[in-house]
Short mmCIF file of C-alpha atoms in Angstrom, two decimals:
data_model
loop_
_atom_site.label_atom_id
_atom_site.label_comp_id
_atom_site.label_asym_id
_atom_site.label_seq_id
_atom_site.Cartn_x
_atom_site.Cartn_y
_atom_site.Cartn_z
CA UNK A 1 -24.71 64.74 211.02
CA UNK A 2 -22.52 64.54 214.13
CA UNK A 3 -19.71 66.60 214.31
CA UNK A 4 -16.40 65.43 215.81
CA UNK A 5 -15.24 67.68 219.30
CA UNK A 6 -12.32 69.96 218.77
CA UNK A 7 -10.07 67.25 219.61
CA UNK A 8 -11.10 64.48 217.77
CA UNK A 9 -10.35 66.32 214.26
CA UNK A 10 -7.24 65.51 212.67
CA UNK A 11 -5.69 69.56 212.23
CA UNK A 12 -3.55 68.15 209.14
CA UNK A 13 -6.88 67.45 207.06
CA UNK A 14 -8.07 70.43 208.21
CA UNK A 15 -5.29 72.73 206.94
CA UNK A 16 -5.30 70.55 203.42
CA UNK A 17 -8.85 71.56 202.85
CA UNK A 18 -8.09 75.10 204.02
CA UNK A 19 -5.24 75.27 201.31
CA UNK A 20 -8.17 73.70 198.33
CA UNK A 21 -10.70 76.55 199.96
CA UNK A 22 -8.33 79.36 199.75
CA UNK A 23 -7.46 78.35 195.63
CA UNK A 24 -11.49 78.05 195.01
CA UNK A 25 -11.79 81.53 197.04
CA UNK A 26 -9.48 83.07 194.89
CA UNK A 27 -11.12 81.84 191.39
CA UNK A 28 -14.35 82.34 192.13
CA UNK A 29 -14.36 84.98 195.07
CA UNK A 30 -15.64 84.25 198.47
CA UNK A 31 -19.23 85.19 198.20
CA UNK A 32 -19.05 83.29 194.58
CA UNK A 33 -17.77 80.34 196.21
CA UNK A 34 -19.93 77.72 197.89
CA UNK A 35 -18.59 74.64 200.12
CA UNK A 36 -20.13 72.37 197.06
CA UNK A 37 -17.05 73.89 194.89
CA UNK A 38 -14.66 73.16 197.73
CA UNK A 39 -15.73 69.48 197.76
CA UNK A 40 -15.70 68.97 194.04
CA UNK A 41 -12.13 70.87 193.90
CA UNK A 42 -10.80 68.64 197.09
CA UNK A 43 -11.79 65.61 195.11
CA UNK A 44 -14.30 64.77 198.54
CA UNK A 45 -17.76 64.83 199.72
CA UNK A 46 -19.22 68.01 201.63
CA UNK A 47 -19.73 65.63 204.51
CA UNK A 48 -15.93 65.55 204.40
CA UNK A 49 -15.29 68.97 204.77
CA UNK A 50 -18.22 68.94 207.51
CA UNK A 51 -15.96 66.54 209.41
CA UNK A 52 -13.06 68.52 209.91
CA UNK A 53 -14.43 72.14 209.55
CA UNK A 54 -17.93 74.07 210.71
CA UNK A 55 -18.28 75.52 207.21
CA UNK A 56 -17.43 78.03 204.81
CA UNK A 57 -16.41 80.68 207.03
CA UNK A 58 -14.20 78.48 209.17
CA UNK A 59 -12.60 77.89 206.12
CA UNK A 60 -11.81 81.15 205.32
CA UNK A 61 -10.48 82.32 208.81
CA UNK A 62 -8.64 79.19 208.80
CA UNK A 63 -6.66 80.16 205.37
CA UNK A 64 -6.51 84.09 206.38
CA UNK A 65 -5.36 83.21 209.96
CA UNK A 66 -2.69 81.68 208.63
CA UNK A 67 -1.26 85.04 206.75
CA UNK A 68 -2.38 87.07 210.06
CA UNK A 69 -0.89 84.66 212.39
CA UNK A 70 3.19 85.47 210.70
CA UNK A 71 2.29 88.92 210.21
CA UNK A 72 1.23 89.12 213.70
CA UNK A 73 4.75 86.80 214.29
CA UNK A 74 6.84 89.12 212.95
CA UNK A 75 5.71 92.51 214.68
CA UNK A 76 6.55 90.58 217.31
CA UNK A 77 10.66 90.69 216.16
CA UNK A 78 13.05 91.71 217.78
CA UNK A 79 13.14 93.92 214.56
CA UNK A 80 10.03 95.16 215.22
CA UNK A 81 10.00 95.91 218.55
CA UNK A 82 13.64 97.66 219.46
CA UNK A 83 15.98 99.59 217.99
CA UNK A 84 15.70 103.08 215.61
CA UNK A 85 11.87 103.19 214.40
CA UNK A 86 12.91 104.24 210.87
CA UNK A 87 15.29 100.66 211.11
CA UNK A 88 11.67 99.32 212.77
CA UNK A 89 9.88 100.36 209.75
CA UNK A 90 12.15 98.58 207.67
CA UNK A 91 11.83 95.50 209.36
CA UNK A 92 8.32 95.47 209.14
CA UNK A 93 7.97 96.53 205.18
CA UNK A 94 10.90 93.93 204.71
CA UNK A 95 8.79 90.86 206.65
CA UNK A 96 5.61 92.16 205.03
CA UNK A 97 7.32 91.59 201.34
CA UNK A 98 8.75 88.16 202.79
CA UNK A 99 5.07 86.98 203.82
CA UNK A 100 3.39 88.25 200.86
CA UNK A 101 5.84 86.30 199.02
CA UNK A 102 5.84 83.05 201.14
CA UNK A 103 1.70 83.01 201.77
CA UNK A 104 1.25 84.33 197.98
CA UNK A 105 -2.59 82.85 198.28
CA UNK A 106 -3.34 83.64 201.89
CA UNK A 107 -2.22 87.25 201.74
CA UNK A 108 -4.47 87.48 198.36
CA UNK A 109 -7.46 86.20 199.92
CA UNK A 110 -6.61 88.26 202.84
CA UNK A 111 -6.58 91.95 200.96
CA UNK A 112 -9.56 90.78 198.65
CA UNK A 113 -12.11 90.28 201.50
CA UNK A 114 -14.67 93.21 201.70
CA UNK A 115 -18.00 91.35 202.42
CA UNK A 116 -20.32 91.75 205.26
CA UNK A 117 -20.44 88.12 207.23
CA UNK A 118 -19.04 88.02 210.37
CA UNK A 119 -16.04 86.14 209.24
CA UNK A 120 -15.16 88.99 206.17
CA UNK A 121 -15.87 92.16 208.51
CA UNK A 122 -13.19 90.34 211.62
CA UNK A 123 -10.62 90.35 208.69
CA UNK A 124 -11.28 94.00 207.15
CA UNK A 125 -10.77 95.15 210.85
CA UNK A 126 -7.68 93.40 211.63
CA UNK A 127 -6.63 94.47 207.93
CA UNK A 128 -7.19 98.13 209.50
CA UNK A 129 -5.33 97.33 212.21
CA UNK A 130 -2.07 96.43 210.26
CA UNK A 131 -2.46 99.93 208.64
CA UNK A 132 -2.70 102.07 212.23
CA UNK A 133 0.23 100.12 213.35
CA UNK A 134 2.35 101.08 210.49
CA UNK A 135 0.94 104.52 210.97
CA UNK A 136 2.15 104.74 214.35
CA UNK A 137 5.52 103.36 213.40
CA UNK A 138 5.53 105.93 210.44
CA UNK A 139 4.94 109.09 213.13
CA UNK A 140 7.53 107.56 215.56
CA UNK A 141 9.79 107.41 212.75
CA UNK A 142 9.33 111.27 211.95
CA UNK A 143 8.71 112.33 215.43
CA UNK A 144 12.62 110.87 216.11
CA UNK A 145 13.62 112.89 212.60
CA UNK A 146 14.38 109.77 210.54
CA UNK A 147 12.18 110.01 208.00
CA UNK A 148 10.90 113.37 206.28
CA UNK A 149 8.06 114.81 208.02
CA UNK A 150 6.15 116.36 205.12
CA UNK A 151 3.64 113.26 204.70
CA UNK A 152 0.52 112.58 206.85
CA UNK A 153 1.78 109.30 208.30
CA UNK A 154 -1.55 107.46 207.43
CA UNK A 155 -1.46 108.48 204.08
CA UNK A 156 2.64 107.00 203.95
CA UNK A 157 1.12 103.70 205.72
CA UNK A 158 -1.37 103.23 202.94
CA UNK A 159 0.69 104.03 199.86
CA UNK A 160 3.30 102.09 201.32
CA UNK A 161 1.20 99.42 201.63
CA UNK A 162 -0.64 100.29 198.59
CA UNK A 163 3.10 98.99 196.79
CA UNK A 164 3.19 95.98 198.98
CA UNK A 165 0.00 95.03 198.70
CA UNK A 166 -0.15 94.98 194.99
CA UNK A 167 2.80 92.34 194.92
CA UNK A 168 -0.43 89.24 195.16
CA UNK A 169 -1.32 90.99 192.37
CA UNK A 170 1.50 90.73 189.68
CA UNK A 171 3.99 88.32 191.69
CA UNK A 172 4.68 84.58 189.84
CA UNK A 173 6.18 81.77 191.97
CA UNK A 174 8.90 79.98 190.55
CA UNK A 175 10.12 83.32 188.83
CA UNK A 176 13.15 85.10 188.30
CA UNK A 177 12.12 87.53 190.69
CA UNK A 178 13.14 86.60 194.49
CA UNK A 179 11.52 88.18 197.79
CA UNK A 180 14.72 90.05 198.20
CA UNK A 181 15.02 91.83 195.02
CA UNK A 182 11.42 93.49 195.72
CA UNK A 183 12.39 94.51 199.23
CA UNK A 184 15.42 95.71 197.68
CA UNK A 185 13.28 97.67 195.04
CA UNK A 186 10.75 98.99 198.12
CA UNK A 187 13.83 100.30 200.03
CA UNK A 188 15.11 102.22 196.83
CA UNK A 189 12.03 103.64 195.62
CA UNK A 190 10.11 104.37 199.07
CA UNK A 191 12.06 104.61 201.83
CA UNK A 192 15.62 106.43 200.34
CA UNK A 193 13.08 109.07 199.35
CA UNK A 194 11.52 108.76 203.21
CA UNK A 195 14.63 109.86 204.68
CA UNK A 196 15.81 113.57 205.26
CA UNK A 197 16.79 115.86 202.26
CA UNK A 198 20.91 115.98 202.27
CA UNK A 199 21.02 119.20 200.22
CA UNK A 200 24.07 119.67 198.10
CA UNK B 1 -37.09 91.20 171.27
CA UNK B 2 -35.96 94.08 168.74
CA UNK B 3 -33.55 95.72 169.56
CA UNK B 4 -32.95 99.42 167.99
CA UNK B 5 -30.22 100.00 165.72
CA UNK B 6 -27.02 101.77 167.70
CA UNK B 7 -28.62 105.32 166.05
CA UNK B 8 -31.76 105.00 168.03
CA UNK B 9 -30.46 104.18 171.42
CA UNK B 10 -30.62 106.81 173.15
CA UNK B 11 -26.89 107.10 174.94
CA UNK B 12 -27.42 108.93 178.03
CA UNK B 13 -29.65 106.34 179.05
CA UNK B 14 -27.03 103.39 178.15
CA UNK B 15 -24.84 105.84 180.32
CA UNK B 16 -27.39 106.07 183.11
CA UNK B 17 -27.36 102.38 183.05
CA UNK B 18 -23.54 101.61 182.98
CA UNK B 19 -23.53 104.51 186.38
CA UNK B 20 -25.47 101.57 188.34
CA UNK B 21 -23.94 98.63 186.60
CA UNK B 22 -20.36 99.62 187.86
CA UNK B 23 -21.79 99.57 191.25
CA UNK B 24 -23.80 96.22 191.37
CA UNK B 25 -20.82 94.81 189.84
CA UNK B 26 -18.43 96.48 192.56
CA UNK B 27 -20.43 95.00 195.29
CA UNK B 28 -21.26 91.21 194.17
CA UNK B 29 -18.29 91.17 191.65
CA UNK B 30 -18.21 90.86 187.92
CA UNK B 31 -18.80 86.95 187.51
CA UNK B 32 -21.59 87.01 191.10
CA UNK B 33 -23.54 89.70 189.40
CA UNK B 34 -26.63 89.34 187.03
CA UNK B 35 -28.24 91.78 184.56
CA UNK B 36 -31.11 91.35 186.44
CA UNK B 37 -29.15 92.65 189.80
CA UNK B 38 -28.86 95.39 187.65
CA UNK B 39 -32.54 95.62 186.54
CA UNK B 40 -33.30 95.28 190.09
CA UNK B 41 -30.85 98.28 191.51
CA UNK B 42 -31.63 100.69 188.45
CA UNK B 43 -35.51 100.17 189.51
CA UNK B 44 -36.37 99.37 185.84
CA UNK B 45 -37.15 95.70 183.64
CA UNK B 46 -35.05 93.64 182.29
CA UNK B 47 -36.11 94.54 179.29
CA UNK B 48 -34.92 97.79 179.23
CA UNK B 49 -31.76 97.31 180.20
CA UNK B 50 -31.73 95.20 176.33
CA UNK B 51 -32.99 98.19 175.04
CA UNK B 52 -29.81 100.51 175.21
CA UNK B 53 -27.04 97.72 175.63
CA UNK B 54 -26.65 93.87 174.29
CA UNK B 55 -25.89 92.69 177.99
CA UNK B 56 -23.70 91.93 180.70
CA UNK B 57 -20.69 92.08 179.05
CA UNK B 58 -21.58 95.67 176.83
CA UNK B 59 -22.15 97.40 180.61
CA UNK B 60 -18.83 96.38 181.82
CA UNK B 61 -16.86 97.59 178.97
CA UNK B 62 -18.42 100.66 178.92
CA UNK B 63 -18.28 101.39 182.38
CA UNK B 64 -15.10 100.28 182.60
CA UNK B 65 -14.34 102.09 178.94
CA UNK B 66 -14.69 105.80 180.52
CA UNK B 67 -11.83 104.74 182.82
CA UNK B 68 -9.42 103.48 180.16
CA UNK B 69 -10.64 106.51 177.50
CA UNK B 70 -9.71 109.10 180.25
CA UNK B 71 -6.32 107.13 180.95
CA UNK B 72 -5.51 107.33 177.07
CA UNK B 73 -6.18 110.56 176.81
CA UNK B 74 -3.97 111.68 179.70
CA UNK B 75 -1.32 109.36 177.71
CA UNK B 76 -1.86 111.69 174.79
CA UNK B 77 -1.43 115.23 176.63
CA UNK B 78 1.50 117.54 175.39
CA UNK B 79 2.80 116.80 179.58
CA UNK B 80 2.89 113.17 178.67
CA UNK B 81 4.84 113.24 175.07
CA UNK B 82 7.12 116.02 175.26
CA UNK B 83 10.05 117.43 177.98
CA UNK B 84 11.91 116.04 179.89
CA UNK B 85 11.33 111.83 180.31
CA UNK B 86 11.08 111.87 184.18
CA UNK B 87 8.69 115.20 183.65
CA UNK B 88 7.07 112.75 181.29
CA UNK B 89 6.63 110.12 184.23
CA UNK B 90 5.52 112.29 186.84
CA UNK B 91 2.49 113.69 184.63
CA UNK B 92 0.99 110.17 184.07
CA UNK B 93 1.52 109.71 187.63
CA UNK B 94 -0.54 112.65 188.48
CA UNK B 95 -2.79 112.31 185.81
CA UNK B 96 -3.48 108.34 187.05
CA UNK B 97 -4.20 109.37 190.90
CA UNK B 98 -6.70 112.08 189.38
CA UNK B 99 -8.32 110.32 186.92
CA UNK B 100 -8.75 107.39 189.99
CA UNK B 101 -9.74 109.93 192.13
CA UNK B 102 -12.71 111.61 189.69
CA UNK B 103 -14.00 108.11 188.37
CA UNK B 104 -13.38 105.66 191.30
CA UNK B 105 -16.01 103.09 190.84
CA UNK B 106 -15.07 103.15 187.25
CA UNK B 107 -11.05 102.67 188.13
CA UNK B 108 -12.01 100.33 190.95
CA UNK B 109 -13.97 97.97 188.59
CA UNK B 110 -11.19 97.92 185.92
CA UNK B 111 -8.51 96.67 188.50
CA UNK B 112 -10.99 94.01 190.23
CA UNK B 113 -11.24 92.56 186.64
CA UNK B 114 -9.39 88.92 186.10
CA UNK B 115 -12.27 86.91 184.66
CA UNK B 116 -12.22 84.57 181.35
CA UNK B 117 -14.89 85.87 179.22
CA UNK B 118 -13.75 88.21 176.52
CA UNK B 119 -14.75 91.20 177.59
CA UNK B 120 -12.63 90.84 180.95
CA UNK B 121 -9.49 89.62 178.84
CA UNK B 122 -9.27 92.73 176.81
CA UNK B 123 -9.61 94.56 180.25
CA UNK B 124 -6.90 92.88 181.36
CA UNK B 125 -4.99 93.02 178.15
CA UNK B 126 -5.42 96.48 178.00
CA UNK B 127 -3.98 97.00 182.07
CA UNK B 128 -1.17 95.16 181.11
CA UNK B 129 -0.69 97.65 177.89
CA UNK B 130 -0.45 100.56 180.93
CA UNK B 131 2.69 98.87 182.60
CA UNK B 132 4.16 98.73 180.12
CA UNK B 133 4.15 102.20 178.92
CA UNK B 134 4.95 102.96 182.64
CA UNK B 135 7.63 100.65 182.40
CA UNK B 136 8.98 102.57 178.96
CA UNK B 137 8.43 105.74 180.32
CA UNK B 138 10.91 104.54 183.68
CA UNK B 139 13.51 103.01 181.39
CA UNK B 140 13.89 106.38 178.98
CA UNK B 141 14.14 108.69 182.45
CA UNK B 142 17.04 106.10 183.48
CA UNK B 143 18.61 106.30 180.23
CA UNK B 144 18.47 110.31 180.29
CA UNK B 145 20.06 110.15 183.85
CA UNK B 146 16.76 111.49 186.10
CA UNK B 147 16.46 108.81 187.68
CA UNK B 148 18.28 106.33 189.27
CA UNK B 149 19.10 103.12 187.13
CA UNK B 150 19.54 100.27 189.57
CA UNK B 151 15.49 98.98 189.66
CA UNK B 152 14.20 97.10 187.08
CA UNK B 153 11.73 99.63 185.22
CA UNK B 154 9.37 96.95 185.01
CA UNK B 155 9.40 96.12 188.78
CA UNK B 156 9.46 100.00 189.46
CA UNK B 157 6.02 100.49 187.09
CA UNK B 158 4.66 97.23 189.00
CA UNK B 159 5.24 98.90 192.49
CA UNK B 160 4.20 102.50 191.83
CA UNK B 161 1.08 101.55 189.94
CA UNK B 162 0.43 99.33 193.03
CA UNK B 163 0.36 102.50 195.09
CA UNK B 164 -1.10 104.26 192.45
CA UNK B 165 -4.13 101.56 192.69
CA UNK B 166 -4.31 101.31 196.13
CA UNK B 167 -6.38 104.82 196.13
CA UNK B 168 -9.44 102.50 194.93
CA UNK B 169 -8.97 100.80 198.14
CA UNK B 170 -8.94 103.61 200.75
CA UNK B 171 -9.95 106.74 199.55
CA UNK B 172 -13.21 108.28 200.66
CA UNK B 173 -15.00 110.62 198.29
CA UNK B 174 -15.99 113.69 200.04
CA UNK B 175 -13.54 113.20 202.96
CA UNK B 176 -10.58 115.76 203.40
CA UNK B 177 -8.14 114.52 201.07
CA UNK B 178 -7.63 115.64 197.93
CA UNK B 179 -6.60 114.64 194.82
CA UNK B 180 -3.54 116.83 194.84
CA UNK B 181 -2.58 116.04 198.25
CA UNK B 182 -2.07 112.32 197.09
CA UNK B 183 0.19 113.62 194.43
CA UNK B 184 2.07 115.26 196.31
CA UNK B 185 2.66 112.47 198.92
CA UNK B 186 3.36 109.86 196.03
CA UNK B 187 5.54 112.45 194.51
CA UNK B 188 7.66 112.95 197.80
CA UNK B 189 7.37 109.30 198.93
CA UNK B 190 8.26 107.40 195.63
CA UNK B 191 9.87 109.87 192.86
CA UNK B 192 12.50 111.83 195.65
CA UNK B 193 13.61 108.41 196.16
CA UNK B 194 14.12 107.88 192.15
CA UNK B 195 15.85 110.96 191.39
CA UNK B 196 19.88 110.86 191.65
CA UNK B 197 20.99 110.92 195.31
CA UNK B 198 23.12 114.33 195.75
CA UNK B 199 25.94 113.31 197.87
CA UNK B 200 26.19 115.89 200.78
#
C-alpha cells in the first residue's frame, strides 16, 4: 500500500485517530493493544489508520507528544524561567497540575509507558528528564534558602511528583473538583512544609 | 486433571509460584500475561502450576494478598489505633512506605491493577477501602486540631498516597536509599506542611 508524503496527510485525521489510540492504549495497555483494536474502536479500516499514520508507535508519540509538547511549553514561562526559584517551582508544580488536568489521557498514557520499543524507551527518558529538571529547580531553590534544605532534592522531585502524578490516577472530569483546588491542596500540603521553619 | 484438596497442596510451593507470577505479570501486565508465561518463567509445566493454585486469577490474589495482609496488619498495630490521631496518621504513613519498600513487586502489582474480572475488582475495591481509612484518619487529626483543616481529607489521602505510591515507580532495591530515609523526607515534605503554622 502506498503511503501518502508528509504533506499530503490531512494532520486533523491524524490527531482524531491519535485521540481513539490513546483511549484503546489506556484500556488495554500499549503492548496489549494492536492497530486492529484502534481500527475497530475508530469505527475504520487499518488501511485508514495506514493512511494518515506509519503505525502503532507513531500513534503513541503522536498522543504522548502532545502532553510533552505543553509541558515542554510551559518550562518555557516566563514563570519558569525568571524570578525567585522557590516562586519557579511553583510555577512549574502549578502548570504540571493544570496539564495533568487538561491532557487527563495523554499525561496517563505518558506515566504508564515502561516498555522496551524504541518509541516507549524515547518517552521513559524524556519522563527522566522532567524529574532532573525539577531536581535542579528543587537545589536552586535551597541553594537561594527558600525552601528547607534537609531533603535530597531528587528525592523532593520524585515525591513531589509522586503527588502529581497520581492525579491520572483518581481525577474525574466533569467533577466537583477543579484544577485549582488541587494546586491549592499541593501548595498547602507540600510546599508550606518546603519552606523554612519560623520557630515560635 | 485432579487437583489435590487445599490440605495436600503443598503451600510453599503455591508461594514459590505466586514469587514469579508477580513478576511475569509486572512485566507484560495482568490482562497481556498467560499462565503459561508463567509456566514458561518458573521453568516448570503447565500442569504444575494447576497443581498448587486454580489459575490465573488464584496467583494474582495471592501475590497481591501478602501486600494487602501486611497493610492490614500495620492498620491493626497499637501505633495505628491508639494516641494521638495525627500520631495515628503518621504510623500508617511509615508503615505504607515500609511495607512498599520490603514487598515492592507485590505493592507494585496491587496499584497497576484496574481490570474487570473479579479478582481485579476486589483489588481495587479493597485500594479504595485504604483511602478511605486514610481519609478518616486525616479528618479525626483535623478535628483534634493537629493538623490543619482547610484540605479536603479526602483530596489530602488521594495526594499523599500518590506519593506514598510513587516509591513503586522509582525506588531501586539495593541502591542507597532506605526505607527510613523516605520517611523521613515524606514526613518533612508533606506532614510539616499539615501541622498548624506557628506564627513567628
Amino acid at each position: 500500500m502506498g503511503r501518502p508524503s508528509a504533506k499530503e496527510r490531512k494532520p486533523y485525521d491524524g490527531e482524531a485517530i491519535a485521540d481513539v489510540a490513546v483511549r484503546v492504549f489506556l484500556e488495554r495497555g500499549y503492548d496489549g493493544a494492536s492497530l486492529d483494536d484502534v481500527a475497530r474502536a475508530a469505527g475504520i479500516t487499518k488501511a485508514s489508520i495506514y493512511y494518515h499514520v506509519p503505525g502503532k508507535e507513531a500513534l503513541l508519540a503522536r498522543g504522548v507528544g502532545r502532553a510533552f509538547e505543553a509541558l515542554d511549553a510551559a518550562m518555557r514561562e516566563r514563570g519558569a524561567k525568571s524570578g525567585a526559584p522557590a516562586a519557579r517551582l511553583r510555577h512549574i508544580v502549578r502548570r504540571t497540575i493544570e496539564i495533568t488536568v487538561a491532557m487527563l489521557p495523554e499525561v496517563a498514557l505518558l506515566l504508564r509507558v515502561r516498555g522496551n520499543t524504541r518509541a516507549e524507551k524515547e518517552i521513559v527518558a524524556r519522563r527522566r528528564e522532567f524529574d532532573h529538571v525539577l531536581a535542579r529547580h528543587f537545589a536552586r531553590a535551597q541553594r537561594a534558602g527558600e525552601i528547607r534544605d534537609d531533603i535530597d532534592p531528587r528525592l523532593a522531585a520524585r515525591l513531589l511528583f509522586g503527588m502529581l502524578n497520581s492525579i491520572t490516577e483518581w481525577y474525574r472530569p466533569g467533577g466537583k473538583l477543579a484544577a485549582s483546588d488541587i494546586v491549592e491542596a499541593v501548595f498547602r500540603l507540600a510546599f508550606e512544609g518546603l519552606e523554612p521553619r519560623r520557630r515560635s
